[in-house]
Each structure stands twice: as C-alpha cells, then as structure tokens.
Coordinates of C-alpha atoms in Angstrom, one line a residue:
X763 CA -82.1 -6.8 -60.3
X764 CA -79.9 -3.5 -60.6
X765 CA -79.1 -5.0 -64.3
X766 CA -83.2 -5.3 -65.3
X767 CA -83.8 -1.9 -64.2
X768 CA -80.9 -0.5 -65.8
X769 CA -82.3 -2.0 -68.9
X770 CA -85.6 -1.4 -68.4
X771 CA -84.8 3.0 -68.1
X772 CA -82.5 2.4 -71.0
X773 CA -85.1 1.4 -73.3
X774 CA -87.5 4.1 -71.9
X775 CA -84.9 6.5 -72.6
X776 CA -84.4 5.2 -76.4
X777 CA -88.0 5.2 -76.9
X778 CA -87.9 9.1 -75.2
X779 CA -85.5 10.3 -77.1
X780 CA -86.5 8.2 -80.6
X781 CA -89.6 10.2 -80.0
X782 CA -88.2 13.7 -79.8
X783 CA -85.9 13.3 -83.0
X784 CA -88.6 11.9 -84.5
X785 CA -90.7 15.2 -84.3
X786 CA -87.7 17.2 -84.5
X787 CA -87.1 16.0 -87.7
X788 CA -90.1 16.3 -88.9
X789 CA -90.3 19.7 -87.9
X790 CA -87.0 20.8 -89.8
X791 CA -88.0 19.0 -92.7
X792 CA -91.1 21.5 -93.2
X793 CA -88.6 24.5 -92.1
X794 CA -86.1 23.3 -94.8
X795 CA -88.8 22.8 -97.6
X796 CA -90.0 26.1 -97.4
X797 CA -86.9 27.6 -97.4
X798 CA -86.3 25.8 -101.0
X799 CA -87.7 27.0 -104.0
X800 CA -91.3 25.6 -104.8
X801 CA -92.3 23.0 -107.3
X802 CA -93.4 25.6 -110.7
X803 CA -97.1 23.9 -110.3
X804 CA -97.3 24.6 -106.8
X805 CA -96.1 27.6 -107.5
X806 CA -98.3 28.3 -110.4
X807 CA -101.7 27.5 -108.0
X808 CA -100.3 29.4 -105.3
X809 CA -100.2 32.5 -107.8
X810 CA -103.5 31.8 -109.3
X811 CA -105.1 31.9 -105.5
X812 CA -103.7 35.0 -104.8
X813 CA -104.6 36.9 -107.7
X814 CA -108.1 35.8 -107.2
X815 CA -108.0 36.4 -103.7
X816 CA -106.9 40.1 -105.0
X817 CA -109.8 40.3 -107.5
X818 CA -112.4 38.8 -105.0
X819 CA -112.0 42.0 -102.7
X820 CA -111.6 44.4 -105.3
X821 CA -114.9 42.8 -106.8
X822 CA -116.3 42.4 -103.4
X823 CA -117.9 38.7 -104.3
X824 CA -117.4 36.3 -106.3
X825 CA -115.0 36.8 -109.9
X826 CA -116.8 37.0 -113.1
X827 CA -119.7 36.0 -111.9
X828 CA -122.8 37.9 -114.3
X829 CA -126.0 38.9 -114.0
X830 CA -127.0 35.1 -114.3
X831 CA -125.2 34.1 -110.9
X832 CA -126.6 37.2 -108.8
X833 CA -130.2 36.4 -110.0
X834 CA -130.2 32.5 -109.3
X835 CA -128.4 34.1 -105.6
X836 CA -131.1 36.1 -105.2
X837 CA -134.0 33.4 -106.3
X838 CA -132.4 31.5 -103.6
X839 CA -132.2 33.5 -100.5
X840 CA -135.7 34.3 -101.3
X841 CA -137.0 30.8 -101.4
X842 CA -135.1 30.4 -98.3
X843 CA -136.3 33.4 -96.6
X844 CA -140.2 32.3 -97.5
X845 CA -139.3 28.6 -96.3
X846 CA -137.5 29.3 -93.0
X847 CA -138.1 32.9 -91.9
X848 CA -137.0 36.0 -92.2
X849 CA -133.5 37.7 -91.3
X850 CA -130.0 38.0 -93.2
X851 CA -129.0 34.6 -95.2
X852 CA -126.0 35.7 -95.7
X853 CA -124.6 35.9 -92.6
X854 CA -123.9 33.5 -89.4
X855 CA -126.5 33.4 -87.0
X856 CA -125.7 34.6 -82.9
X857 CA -126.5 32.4 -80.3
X858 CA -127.4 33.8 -77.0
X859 CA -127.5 30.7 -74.2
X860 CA -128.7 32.0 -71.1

C-alpha cells in the first residue's frame, strides 16, 4: 500500500517537474535566439519595417501614396458618411453603457 502511493507521487512528481523543464527550456531557447545574430532575411524585413515605420510618421500616413490614393480615401469616407451617418471615419467609435 505504502509501495503504490510511493509510486503513484513519484510519477506526479516526474510529470511536475517534466512540465517545468519543459517550459523552462522553452523559455531559454527564445532568450538564447535572440541573443544570436539574426538570419540576413529576417534581418533584412526587420530593417525594411523600421524604415517605413520612420517614413510613415515623418509622412504622417501612408508612404508614397499620391494624389490617386487620397482621392479614392476620400470618395470612400464620403460614400460611407452618406450611407451610415455622419461623424469621424477615421477614428474608433466611444461606447458609453450606462
């Protein structure tokens, strides 16, 4: 009787501790591949997302976009405006719940 529950804790406690070096491993192995030096095409698209992420707030919208883009935009948010109502399109509507 002492033997089965002797047992029965030891293979709760595998199954404990399988689980924690299970994550734990998993966690270091995200630490350690950051720490090594990136793959060049990650690299390369982690570049290319930054520098339009710097030209998107120095252009304050969209990159290269023309004259084209902003007047389909602004066809649109006036269809849009005529088919549901007025207010600002281009930004999230509150919710007030009383």
């Amino acid at each position: 009787m002492i033997l089965h529950q002797i047992l029965r804790l030891s293979s709760i406690f595998r199954s404990a501790v399988s689980i924690h070096l299970r994550r734990n491993i998993g966690l270091s192995a995200v630490v350690f591949n950051k720490t090594k030096e990136l793959d060049p095409v990650q690299k390369l698209f982690l570049d290319k997302i930054r520098e339009y992420n710097t030209k998107s707030k120095q252009a304050g919208g969209p990159v290269d976009a023309g004259p084209e883009f902003q007047k389909d935009m602004n066809e649109s948010l006036a269809r849009l405006q005529r088919a549901y109502g007025e207010g600002d399109l281009t930004k999230f509507p509150e919710f007030k719940f009383e």
